[in-house]
PDB file of C-alpha atoms and ligand atoms in Angstrom:
ATOM      1  CA  MET A 455     116.015  -3.770  84.249  1.00  0.00           C
ATOM      2  CA  LEU A 456     117.212  -5.466  87.391  1.00  0.00           C
ATOM      3  CA  GLU A 457     120.743  -4.918  88.685  1.00  0.00           C
ATOM      4  CA  ALA A 458     122.730  -6.423  91.499  1.00  0.00           C
ATOM      5  CA  HIS A 459     125.588  -4.285  92.812  1.00  0.00           C
ATOM      6  CA  HIS A 460     128.245  -6.039  94.863  1.00  0.00           C
ATOM      7  CA  LEU A 461     125.646  -8.282  96.483  1.00  0.00           C
ATOM      8  CA  GLY A 462     126.871 -10.271  99.445  1.00  0.00           C
ATOM      9  CA  LYS A 463     125.105 -12.501 101.917  1.00  0.00           C
ATOM     10  CA  SER A 464     126.534 -14.092 105.048  1.00  0.00           C
ATOM     11  CA  TYR A 465     124.853 -16.292 107.611  1.00  0.00           C
ATOM     12  CA  ARG A 466     125.842 -16.865 111.217  1.00  0.00           C
ATOM     13  CA  LEU A 467     126.298 -20.529 111.995  1.00  0.00           C
ATOM     14  CA  GLY A 468     127.161 -20.791 115.676  1.00  0.00           C
ATOM     15  CA  ASP A 469     130.457 -18.966 116.095  1.00  0.00           C
ATOM     16  CA  ASN A 470     131.184 -19.036 112.389  1.00  0.00           C
ATOM     17  CA  GLU A 471     130.099 -16.867 109.557  1.00  0.00           C
ATOM     18  CA  VAL A 472     129.202 -18.589 106.289  1.00  0.00           C
ATOM     19  CA  THR A 473     129.560 -16.488 103.189  1.00  0.00           C
ATOM     20  CA  ALA A 474     126.847 -17.748 100.842  1.00  0.00           C
ATOM     21  CA  LEU A 475     127.343 -14.947  98.328  1.00  0.00           C
ATOM     22  CA  ALA A 476     130.350 -12.672  97.910  1.00  0.00           C
ATOM     23  CA  ASP A 477     130.344  -9.516  95.832  1.00  0.00           C
ATOM     24  CA  VAL A 478     128.072 -10.433  92.928  1.00  0.00           C
ATOM     25  CA  SER A 479     127.407  -7.694  90.369  1.00  0.00           C
ATOM     26  CA  LEU A 480     124.989  -8.519  87.575  1.00  0.00           C
ATOM     27  CA  THR A 481     122.579  -6.924  85.159  1.00  0.00           C
ATOM     28  CA  PHE A 482     119.425  -8.658  83.994  1.00  0.00           C
ATOM     29  CA  PRO A 483     118.132  -6.747  80.988  1.00  0.00           C
ATOM     30  CA  ARG A 484     114.361  -6.529  80.700  1.00  0.00           C
ATOM     31  CA  GLY A 485     112.934  -9.489  78.814  1.00  0.00           C
ATOM     32  CA  SER A 486     116.136 -11.520  78.941  1.00  0.00           C
ATOM     33  CA  ILE A 487     116.492 -15.141  80.020  1.00  0.00           C
ATOM     34  CA  THR A 488     119.572 -15.888  82.138  1.00  0.00           C
ATOM     35  CA  THR A 489     120.579 -19.226  83.605  1.00  0.00           C
ATOM     36  CA  ILE A 490     122.784 -19.607  86.658  1.00  0.00           C
ATOM     37  CA  VAL A 491     124.681 -22.845  87.015  1.00  0.00           C
ATOM     38  CA  GLY A 492     126.883 -24.183  89.765  1.00  0.00           C
ATOM     39  CA  ARG A 493     127.355 -27.071  92.129  1.00  0.00           C
ATOM     40  CA  SER A 494     125.437 -27.687  95.336  1.00  0.00           C
ATOM     41  CA  GLY A 495     126.057 -25.045  97.971  1.00  0.00           C
ATOM     42  CA  CYS A 496     127.587 -22.431  95.628  1.00  0.00           C
ATOM     43  CA  GLY A 497     124.906 -19.864  96.505  1.00  0.00           C
ATOM     44  CA  LYS A 498     122.290 -20.246  93.744  1.00  0.00           C
ATOM     45  CA  THR A 499     119.242 -20.289  96.003  1.00  0.00           C
ATOM     46  CA  THR A 500     120.679 -17.478  98.094  1.00  0.00           C
ATOM     47  CA  LEU A 501     121.065 -15.292  94.991  1.00  0.00           C
ATOM     48  CA  LEU A 502     117.518 -16.079  93.860  1.00  0.00           C
ATOM     49  CA  ARG A 503     116.061 -15.287  97.288  1.00  0.00           C
ATOM     50  CA  LEU A 504     117.838 -11.933  97.258  1.00  0.00           C
ATOM     51  CA  LEU A 505     116.557 -11.177  93.741  1.00  0.00           C
ATOM     52  CA  ALA A 506     113.047 -12.100  94.907  1.00  0.00           C
ATOM     53  CA  GLY A 507     113.313  -9.712  97.853  1.00  0.00           C
ATOM     54  CA  LEU A 508     112.705 -12.598 100.264  1.00  0.00           C
ATOM     55  CA  GLU A 509     115.944 -11.816 102.048  1.00  0.00           C
ATOM     56  CA  GLN A 510     118.036  -8.720 102.559  1.00  0.00           C
ATOM     57  CA  PRO A 511     121.666  -8.655 101.399  1.00  0.00           C
ATOM     58  CA  SER A 512     124.421  -8.331 104.003  1.00  0.00           C
ATOM     59  CA  SER A 513     126.227  -5.986 101.637  1.00  0.00           C
ATOM     60  CA  GLY A 514     125.611  -4.359  98.294  1.00  0.00           C
ATOM     61  CA  GLU A 515     122.215  -3.610  96.832  1.00  0.00           C
ATOM     62  CA  LEU A 516     119.591  -4.458  94.254  1.00  0.00           C
ATOM     63  CA  ARG A 517     118.435  -1.787  91.875  1.00  0.00           C
ATOM     64  CA  ARG A 518     115.243  -1.860  89.889  1.00  0.00           C
ATOM     65  CA  SER A 519     115.366   0.814  87.255  1.00  0.00           C
ATOM     66  CA  GLU A 520     112.414   2.646  85.738  1.00  0.00           C
ATOM     67  CA  GLY A 521     110.093   0.099  84.161  1.00  0.00           C
ATOM     68  CA  GLY A 522     111.677  -2.599  86.327  1.00  0.00           C
ATOM     69  CA  PRO A 523     109.795  -5.663  87.490  1.00  0.00           C
ATOM     70  CA  GLN A 524     106.476  -5.130  89.285  1.00  0.00           C
ATOM     71  CA  ARG A 525     105.161  -8.650  89.596  1.00  0.00           C
ATOM     72  CA  ILE A 526     107.666 -11.261  90.691  1.00  0.00           C
ATOM     73  CA  GLY A 527     106.932 -14.963  90.336  1.00  0.00           C
ATOM     74  CA  VAL A 528     109.049 -17.500  92.201  1.00  0.00           C
ATOM     75  CA  VAL A 529     109.246 -21.253  91.741  1.00  0.00           C
ATOM     76  CA  PHE A 530     111.123 -22.803  94.652  1.00  0.00           C
ATOM     77  CA  GLN A 531     113.225 -25.940  94.689  1.00  0.00           C
ATOM     78  CA  GLU A 532     110.322 -27.767  96.367  1.00  0.00           C
ATOM     79  CA  ALA A 533     106.702 -27.341  95.261  1.00  0.00           C
ATOM     80  CA  ARG A 534     105.417 -25.965  98.599  1.00  0.00           C
ATOM     81  CA  LEU A 535     101.744 -26.428  97.740  1.00  0.00           C
ATOM     82  CA  MET A 536      99.028 -25.767 100.267  1.00  0.00           C
ATOM     83  CA  PRO A 537      97.844 -29.246 101.190  1.00  0.00           C
ATOM     84  CA  TRP A 538      94.307 -28.147 102.118  1.00  0.00           C
ATOM     85  CA  LEU A 539      93.598 -26.684  98.654  1.00  0.00           C
ATOM     86  CA  ASP A 540      93.094 -28.650  95.447  1.00  0.00           C
ATOM     87  CA  VAL A 541      95.306 -28.050  92.429  1.00  0.00           C
ATOM     88  CA  ALA A 542      93.056 -25.353  90.962  1.00  0.00           C
ATOM     89  CA  GLY A 543      92.840 -23.681  94.372  1.00  0.00           C
ATOM     90  CA  ASN A 544      96.616 -23.634  94.705  1.00  0.00           C
ATOM     91  CA  VAL A 545      97.049 -22.106  91.261  1.00  0.00           C
ATOM     92  CA  ALA A 546      94.327 -19.509  91.809  1.00  0.00           C
ATOM     93  CA  PHE A 547      95.449 -18.555  95.321  1.00  0.00           C
ATOM     94  CA  GLY A 548      97.501 -15.482  94.402  1.00  0.00           C
ATOM     95  CA  LEU A 549      94.685 -14.056  92.258  1.00  0.00           C
ATOM     96  CA  ARG A 550      91.937 -14.224  94.879  1.00  0.00           C
ATOM     97  CA  ARG A 551      90.079 -10.938  95.355  1.00  0.00           C
ATOM     98  CA  ARG A 552      92.094  -9.392  92.516  1.00  0.00           C
ATOM     99  CA  LEU A 553      89.883 -10.489  89.649  1.00  0.00           C
ATOM    100  CA  PRO A 554      86.280 -11.603  89.179  1.00  0.00           C
ATOM    101  CA  PRO A 555      85.842 -15.344  89.891  1.00  0.00           C
ATOM    102  CA  GLU A 556      85.252 -16.215  86.209  1.00  0.00           C
ATOM    103  CA  ALA A 557      88.498 -14.486  85.175  1.00  0.00           C
ATOM    104  CA  ILE A 558      90.399 -16.297  87.932  1.00  0.00           C
ATOM    105  CA  ALA A 559      88.980 -19.641  86.819  1.00  0.00           C
ATOM    106  CA  GLU A 560      89.837 -18.889  83.199  1.00  0.00           C
ATOM    107  CA  ARG A 561      93.430 -17.886  83.946  1.00  0.00           C
ATOM    108  CA  SER A 562      93.969 -20.829  86.279  1.00  0.00           C
ATOM    109  CA  ARG A 563      92.702 -23.209  83.605  1.00  0.00           C
ATOM    110  CA  ALA A 564      95.064 -21.695  81.038  1.00  0.00           C
ATOM    111  CA  ALA A 565      98.040 -21.953  83.432  1.00  0.00           C
ATOM    112  CA  LEU A 566      97.268 -25.594  84.241  1.00  0.00           C
ATOM    113  CA  ASP A 567      96.949 -26.272  80.546  1.00  0.00           C
ATOM    114  CA  MET A 568     100.442 -24.845  79.976  1.00  0.00           C
ATOM    115  CA  VAL A 569     101.942 -27.380  82.373  1.00  0.00           C
ATOM    116  CA  GLY A 570      99.806 -30.239  81.043  1.00  0.00           C
ATOM    117  CA  LEU A 571      97.708 -30.724  84.174  1.00  0.00           C
ATOM    118  CA  SER A 572      94.211 -29.687  83.073  1.00  0.00           C
ATOM    119  CA  ALA A 573      92.846 -33.073  84.062  1.00  0.00           C
ATOM    120  CA  PHE A 574      94.098 -32.700  87.647  1.00  0.00           C
ATOM    121  CA  ALA A 575      92.435 -29.418  88.622  1.00  0.00           C
ATOM    122  CA  GLU A 576      90.461 -31.115  91.370  1.00  0.00           C
ATOM    123  CA  ALA A 577      93.231 -33.375  92.678  1.00  0.00           C
ATOM    124  CA  MET A 578      94.680 -32.691  96.111  1.00  0.00           C
ATOM    125  CA  PRO A 579      98.461 -32.115  96.452  1.00  0.00           C
ATOM    126  CA  GLY A 580      98.863 -35.402  98.339  1.00  0.00           C
ATOM    127  CA  GLN A 581      97.579 -37.256  95.275  1.00  0.00           C
ATOM    128  CA  LEU A 582     100.267 -35.860  92.950  1.00  0.00           C
ATOM    129  CA  SER A 583     103.712 -37.183  92.097  1.00  0.00           C
ATOM    130  CA  GLY A 584     106.668 -34.949  92.954  1.00  0.00           C
ATOM    131  CA  GLY A 585     107.043 -33.856  89.340  1.00  0.00           C
ATOM    132  CA  MET A 586     103.339 -33.060  89.014  1.00  0.00           C
ATOM    133  CA  ALA A 587     103.412 -31.017  92.210  1.00  0.00           C
ATOM    134  CA  GLN A 588     106.336 -29.062  90.798  1.00  0.00           C
ATOM    135  CA  ARG A 589     104.388 -28.370  87.605  1.00  0.00           C
ATOM    136  CA  VAL A 590     101.522 -27.018  89.727  1.00  0.00           C
ATOM    137  CA  ALA A 591     104.048 -24.712  91.405  1.00  0.00           C
ATOM    138  CA  ILE A 592     105.102 -23.481  87.969  1.00  0.00           C
ATOM    139  CA  ALA A 593     101.464 -22.883  86.970  1.00  0.00           C
ATOM    140  CA  ARG A 594     100.958 -20.980  90.239  1.00  0.00           C
ATOM    141  CA  ALA A 595     103.790 -18.626  89.271  1.00  0.00           C
ATOM    142  CA  LEU A 596     102.674 -18.264  85.639  1.00  0.00           C
ATOM    143  CA  VAL A 597      99.063 -17.445  86.511  1.00  0.00           C
ATOM    144  CA  MET A 598     100.238 -14.137  88.024  1.00  0.00           C
ATOM    145  CA  GLU A 599     101.731 -13.138  84.643  1.00  0.00           C
ATOM    146  CA  PRO A 600     104.983 -12.066  86.325  1.00  0.00           C
ATOM    147  CA  ASP A 601     107.347  -9.681  84.588  1.00  0.00           C
ATOM    148  CA  LEU A 602     110.202 -11.219  86.601  1.00  0.00           C
ATOM    149  CA  LEU A 603     110.150 -14.989  86.876  1.00  0.00           C
ATOM    150  CA  LEU A 604     112.683 -16.609  89.227  1.00  0.00           C
ATOM    151  CA  LEU A 605     113.020 -20.384  89.008  1.00  0.00           C
ATOM    152  CA  ASP A 606     115.112 -22.494  91.386  1.00  0.00           C
ATOM    153  CA  GLU A 607     115.940 -25.859  89.775  1.00  0.00           C
ATOM    154  CA  PRO A 608     112.261 -26.226  88.853  1.00  0.00           C
ATOM    155  CA  PHE A 609     112.707 -29.288  86.644  1.00  0.00           C
ATOM    156  CA  ALA A 610     115.167 -31.226  88.799  1.00  0.00           C
ATOM    157  CA  ALA A 611     112.469 -33.660  89.973  1.00  0.00           C
ATOM    158  CA  LEU A 612     111.095 -34.376  86.497  1.00  0.00           C
ATOM    159  CA  ASP A 613     111.828 -37.373  84.294  1.00  0.00           C
ATOM    160  CA  ALA A 614     113.835 -36.671  81.141  1.00  0.00           C
ATOM    161  CA  PHE A 615     110.792 -36.602  78.818  1.00  0.00           C
ATOM    162  CA  THR A 616     108.684 -34.298  80.954  1.00  0.00           C
ATOM    163  CA  ARG A 617     111.710 -32.131  81.581  1.00  0.00           C
ATOM    164  CA  ARG A 618     112.317 -31.622  77.845  1.00  0.00           C
ATOM    165  CA  ALA A 619     108.655 -30.786  77.331  1.00  0.00           C
ATOM    166  CA  MET A 620     108.692 -28.286  80.220  1.00  0.00           C
ATOM    167  CA  GLN A 621     111.909 -26.666  79.007  1.00  0.00           C
ATOM    168  CA  ASN A 622     110.323 -26.119  75.595  1.00  0.00           C
ATOM    169  CA  GLU A 623     107.119 -24.851  77.186  1.00  0.00           C
ATOM    170  CA  LEU A 624     109.079 -22.378  79.314  1.00  0.00           C
ATOM    171  CA  ILE A 625     110.831 -21.032  76.223  1.00  0.00           C
ATOM    172  CA  ALA A 626     107.493 -20.752  74.394  1.00  0.00           C
ATOM    173  CA  ILE A 627     106.003 -18.810  77.324  1.00  0.00           C
ATOM    174  CA  TRP A 628     109.053 -16.572  77.476  1.00  0.00           C
ATOM    175  CA  GLN A 629     108.829 -15.843  73.749  1.00  0.00           C
ATOM    176  CA  ARG A 630     105.108 -15.105  74.031  1.00  0.00           C
ATOM    177  CA  LYS A 631     105.100 -12.888  77.139  1.00  0.00           C
ATOM    178  CA  ARG A 632     108.714 -11.803  77.483  1.00  0.00           C
ATOM    179  CA  PRO A 633     109.106 -11.794  81.251  1.00  0.00           C
ATOM    180  CA  THR A 634     112.642 -11.396  82.546  1.00  0.00           C
ATOM    181  CA  ILE A 635     113.646 -14.905  83.600  1.00  0.00           C
ATOM    182  CA  VAL A 636     116.393 -16.005  85.975  1.00  0.00           C
ATOM    183  CA  PHE A 637     116.674 -19.779  85.990  1.00  0.00           C
ATOM    184  CA  VAL A 638     118.891 -21.634  88.457  1.00  0.00           C
ATOM    185  CA  THR A 639     120.100 -25.162  87.702  1.00  0.00           C
ATOM    186  CA  HIS A 640     122.955 -27.507  88.510  1.00  0.00           C
ATOM    187  CA  ASP A 641     122.584 -29.076  85.059  1.00  0.00           C
ATOM    188  CA  VAL A 642     125.025 -27.543  82.578  1.00  0.00           C
ATOM    189  CA  GLU A 643     123.121 -28.837  79.537  1.00  0.00           C
ATOM    190  CA  GLU A 644     119.904 -27.305  80.813  1.00  0.00           C
ATOM    191  CA  ALA A 645     121.710 -24.014  81.429  1.00  0.00           C
ATOM    192  CA  VAL A 646     122.875 -23.983  77.793  1.00  0.00           C
ATOM    193  CA  LEU A 647     119.471 -24.995  76.404  1.00  0.00           C
ATOM    194  CA  LEU A 648     117.626 -22.193  78.207  1.00  0.00           C
ATOM    195  CA  GLY A 649     119.977 -19.256  78.681  1.00  0.00           C
ATOM    196  CA  GLU A 650     120.821 -16.307  76.460  1.00  0.00           C
ATOM    197  CA  HIS A 651     123.444 -15.849  79.121  1.00  0.00           C
ATOM    198  CA  VAL A 652     124.840 -18.575  81.331  1.00  0.00           C
ATOM    199  CA  LEU A 653     126.450 -17.409  84.559  1.00  0.00           C
ATOM    200  CA  GLU A 654     128.717 -19.757  86.420  1.00  0.00           C
ATOM    201  CA  LEU A 655     128.606 -19.500  90.161  1.00  0.00           C
ATOM    202  CA  GLU A 656     131.246 -20.962  92.422  1.00  0.00           C
ATOM    203  CA  ARG A 657     131.612 -20.454  96.161  1.00  0.00           C
ATOM    204  CA  GLY A 658     129.350 -17.452  96.107  1.00  0.00           C
ATOM    205  CA  ARG A 659     131.086 -15.756  93.207  1.00  0.00           C
ATOM    206  CA  VAL A 660     130.316 -15.381  89.532  1.00  0.00           C
ATOM    207  CA  VAL A 661     133.330 -17.035  87.945  1.00  0.00           C
ATOM    208  CA  GLY A 662     132.220 -16.995  84.338  1.00  0.00           C
ATOM    209  CA  HIS A 663     129.751 -15.692  81.803  1.00  0.00           C
ATOM    210  CA  GLU A 664     128.945 -17.661  78.685  1.00  0.00           C
ATOM    211  CA  PRO A 665     126.725 -15.906  76.136  1.00  0.00           C
ATOM    212  CA  VAL A 666     124.760 -18.446  74.076  1.00  0.00           C
ATOM    213  CA  ALA A 667     123.449 -16.966  70.834  1.00  0.00           C
ATOM    214  CA  LEU A 668     121.769 -20.084  69.413  1.00  0.00           C
ATOM    215  CA  PRO A 669     118.125 -19.849  68.286  1.00  0.00           C
ATOM    216  CA  PHE A 670     115.329 -21.364  70.411  1.00  0.00           C
ATOM    217  CA  PRO A 671     114.223 -24.055  70.876  1.00  0.00           C
ATOM    218  CA  ARG A 672     117.690 -25.556  71.120  1.00  0.00           C
ATOM    219  CA  ASP A 673     118.610 -29.096  70.283  1.00  0.00           C
ATOM    220  CA  PRO A 674     120.757 -30.785  72.958  1.00  0.00           C
ATOM    221  CA  THR A 675     122.289 -33.124  70.388  1.00  0.00           C
ATOM    222  CA  THR A 676     123.955 -30.408  68.298  1.00  0.00           C
ATOM    223  CA  ALA A 677     127.683 -29.727  68.295  1.00  0.00           C
ATOM    224  CA  GLU A 678     127.094 -26.057  69.200  1.00  0.00           C
ATOM    225  CA  VAL A 679     125.250 -26.925  72.418  1.00  0.00           C
ATOM    226  CA  ASN A 680     127.934 -29.436  73.261  1.00  0.00           C
ATOM    227  CA  ASP A 681     130.709 -26.878  72.691  1.00  0.00           C
ATOM    228  CA  HIS A 682     129.104 -24.456  75.139  1.00  0.00           C
ATOM    229  CA  ARG A 683     128.570 -27.274  77.608  1.00  0.00           C
ATOM    230  CA  ARG A 684     132.219 -28.312  77.418  1.00  0.00           C
ATOM    231  CA  ARG A 685     133.492 -24.775  77.852  1.00  0.00           C
ATOM    232  CA  ILE A 686     131.310 -24.184  80.908  1.00  0.00           C
ATOM    233  CA  LEU A 687     132.301 -27.494  82.480  1.00  0.00           C
ATOM    234  CA  ALA A 688     135.966 -26.726  81.926  1.00  0.00           C
ATOM    235  CA  LYS A 689     135.584 -23.388  83.708  1.00  0.00           C
ATOM    236  CA  LEU A 690     133.632 -24.916  86.593  1.00  0.00           C
ATOM    237  CA  THR A 691     135.997 -27.804  87.145  1.00  0.00           C
ATOM    238  CA  ALA A 692     139.157 -25.721  86.868  1.00  0.00           C
ATOM    239  CA  PRO A 693     140.793 -25.282  90.271  1.00  0.00           C
ATOM    240  CA  SER A 694     139.836 -21.927  91.726  1.00  0.00           C
ATOM    241  CA  PRO A 695     141.046 -21.316  95.276  1.00  0.00           C
ATOM    242  CA  ALA A 696     138.584 -19.249  97.274  1.00  0.00           C
ATOM    243  CA  SER A 697     141.269 -16.630  97.782  1.00  0.00           C
ATOM    244  CA  ALA A 698     142.061 -16.175  94.085  1.00  0.00           C
ATOM    245  CA  PRO A 699     141.076 -12.707  92.878  1.00  0.00           C
ATOM    246  CA  LEU A 700     138.375 -12.660  90.210  1.00  0.00           C
ATOM    247  CA  PRO A 701     138.986 -11.140  86.835  1.00  0.00           C
ATOM    248  CA  GLU A 702     137.034  -7.886  86.597  1.00  0.00           C
ATOM    249  CA  ALA A 703     135.167  -9.129  83.523  1.00  0.00           C
ATOM    250  CA  ALA A 704     133.781 -12.139  85.340  1.00  0.00           C
ATOM    251  CA  ALA A 705     132.713 -10.152  88.365  1.00  0.00           C
ATOM    252  CA  ASN A 706     130.749  -7.890  86.044  1.00  0.00           C
ATOM    253  CA  ALA A 707     129.132 -10.520  83.889  1.00  0.00           C
ATOM    254  CA  ILE A 708     126.516  -9.157  81.519  1.00  0.00           C
ATOM    255  CA  ALA A 709     127.798  -5.652  81.840  1.00  0.00           C
ATOM    256  CA  THR A 710     125.436  -3.707  79.619  1.00  0.00           C
TER     257      THR A 710
HETATM  258  N1  ATP B 157     119.627 -19.854 106.278  1.00  0.00           N
HETATM  259  C1  ATP B 157     120.908 -20.227 106.219  1.00  0.00           C
HETATM  260  N2  ATP B 157     121.690 -20.290 107.333  1.00  0.00           N
HETATM  261  C2  ATP B 157     122.979 -20.652 107.278  1.00  0.00           C
HETATM  262  N3  ATP B 157     123.621 -20.969 106.136  1.00  0.00           N
HETATM  263  C3  ATP B 157     122.921 -20.940 104.996  1.00  0.00           C
HETATM  264  C4  ATP B 157     121.535 -20.576 104.961  1.00  0.00           C
HETATM  265  N4  ATP B 157     121.121 -20.628 103.662  1.00  0.00           N
HETATM  266  C5  ATP B 157     122.177 -21.023 102.947  1.00  0.00           C
HETATM  267  N5  ATP B 157     123.270 -21.216 103.733  1.00  0.00           N
HETATM  268  C6  ATP B 157     124.615 -21.619 103.291  1.00  0.00           C
HETATM  269  O1  ATP B 157     124.952 -20.834 102.157  1.00  0.00           O
HETATM  270  C7  ATP B 157     125.609 -21.614 101.176  1.00  0.00           C
HETATM  271  C8  ATP B 157     124.860 -21.526  99.859  1.00  0.00           C
HETATM  272  O2  ATP B 157     123.588 -22.118  99.989  1.00  0.00           O
HETATM  273  P1  ATP B 157     122.534 -22.134  98.813  1.00  0.00           P
HETATM  274  O3  ATP B 157     121.279 -22.741  99.327  1.00  0.00           O
HETATM  275  O4  ATP B 157     122.431 -20.779  98.230  1.00  0.00           O
HETATM  276  O5  ATP B 157     123.243 -23.117  97.754  1.00  0.00           O
HETATM  277  P2  ATP B 157     122.714 -23.709  96.380  1.00  0.00           P
HETATM  278  O6  ATP B 157     123.690 -23.354  95.331  1.00  0.00           O
HETATM  279  O7  ATP B 157     121.301 -23.313  96.153  1.00  0.00           O
HETATM  280  O8  ATP B 157     122.805 -25.309  96.614  1.00  0.00           O
HETATM  281  P3  ATP B 157     121.860 -26.491  96.067  1.00  0.00           P
HETATM  282  O9  ATP B 157     122.245 -26.721  94.634  1.00  0.00           O
HETATM  283  O10 ATP B 157     122.221 -27.667  96.930  1.00  0.00           O
HETATM  284  O11 ATP B 157     120.437 -26.087  96.224  1.00  0.00           O
HETATM  285  C9  ATP B 157     125.706 -23.010 101.756  1.00  0.00           C
HETATM  286  O12 ATP B 157     126.974 -23.157 102.331  1.00  0.00           O
HETATM  287  C10 ATP B 157     124.638 -23.042 102.829  1.00  0.00           C
HETATM  288  O13 ATP B 157     124.986 -23.902 103.870  1.00  0.00           O
HETATM  289 MG1   MG B 158     119.540 -24.360  96.049  1.00  0.00          MG
END
């Protein structure tokens, strides 16, 4: 179980202070899949970086309870591949010296297979399209068999067909291995298709929590998905002055 208690993060920008995240309290139950949706600049990446331990909060704290995540996998908004290593080398990088070479090769092959890039193991990053590079980044996270998988708009660069396939693949992997997944997106439909819980983030605050109880894989053309989508959009587009106090329930989304 991973918990955020009153997490806040501010940055200094010249003489000003930018509040990227303000007082976010959340619980991510072990093995759950949560999506976080919100417009550009609302603090999604900041929240993910704090959850990953890549940055320290300005206020509040993260708690990892007994049996909490040990191995954290992160997929960033950009692929960030190492240009001097081929695709297989990029995927295997985190496993080096941890396993015998044959086991590393085997796991890397399986991870590349999951993202549909088996044929490109020997390609160099510069020879890949943006979407392919992003799929390599996903394979690089999966190969570590993380128990907490943090994904920052991982499918934003993909065409609609590949994106659907990757969404389904992610759900299949989640159902097979049950990592705790936190998935950030600005796409409300994607948030509904992938989340057991959808959290709405606005100006650094959690302004809504939409539980989605539909079975996986979900069909974007169904009325149920559309209903959730409409409700979330209505909440996100409703005027919400930065000074307005948050309802307690929203601030404590997924209280368990
Ligand atoms: N290192 C930094 N220094 C200063 N300000 C920052 C820094 N990182 C983020 N911010 C500010 O914090 C706010 C939230 O940024 P963040 O990257 O978390 O947004 P986001 O929701 O991920 O947006 P996007 O959808 O465009 O990726 C923005 O106002 C941004 O300018
Ligand atoms: Mg971002």
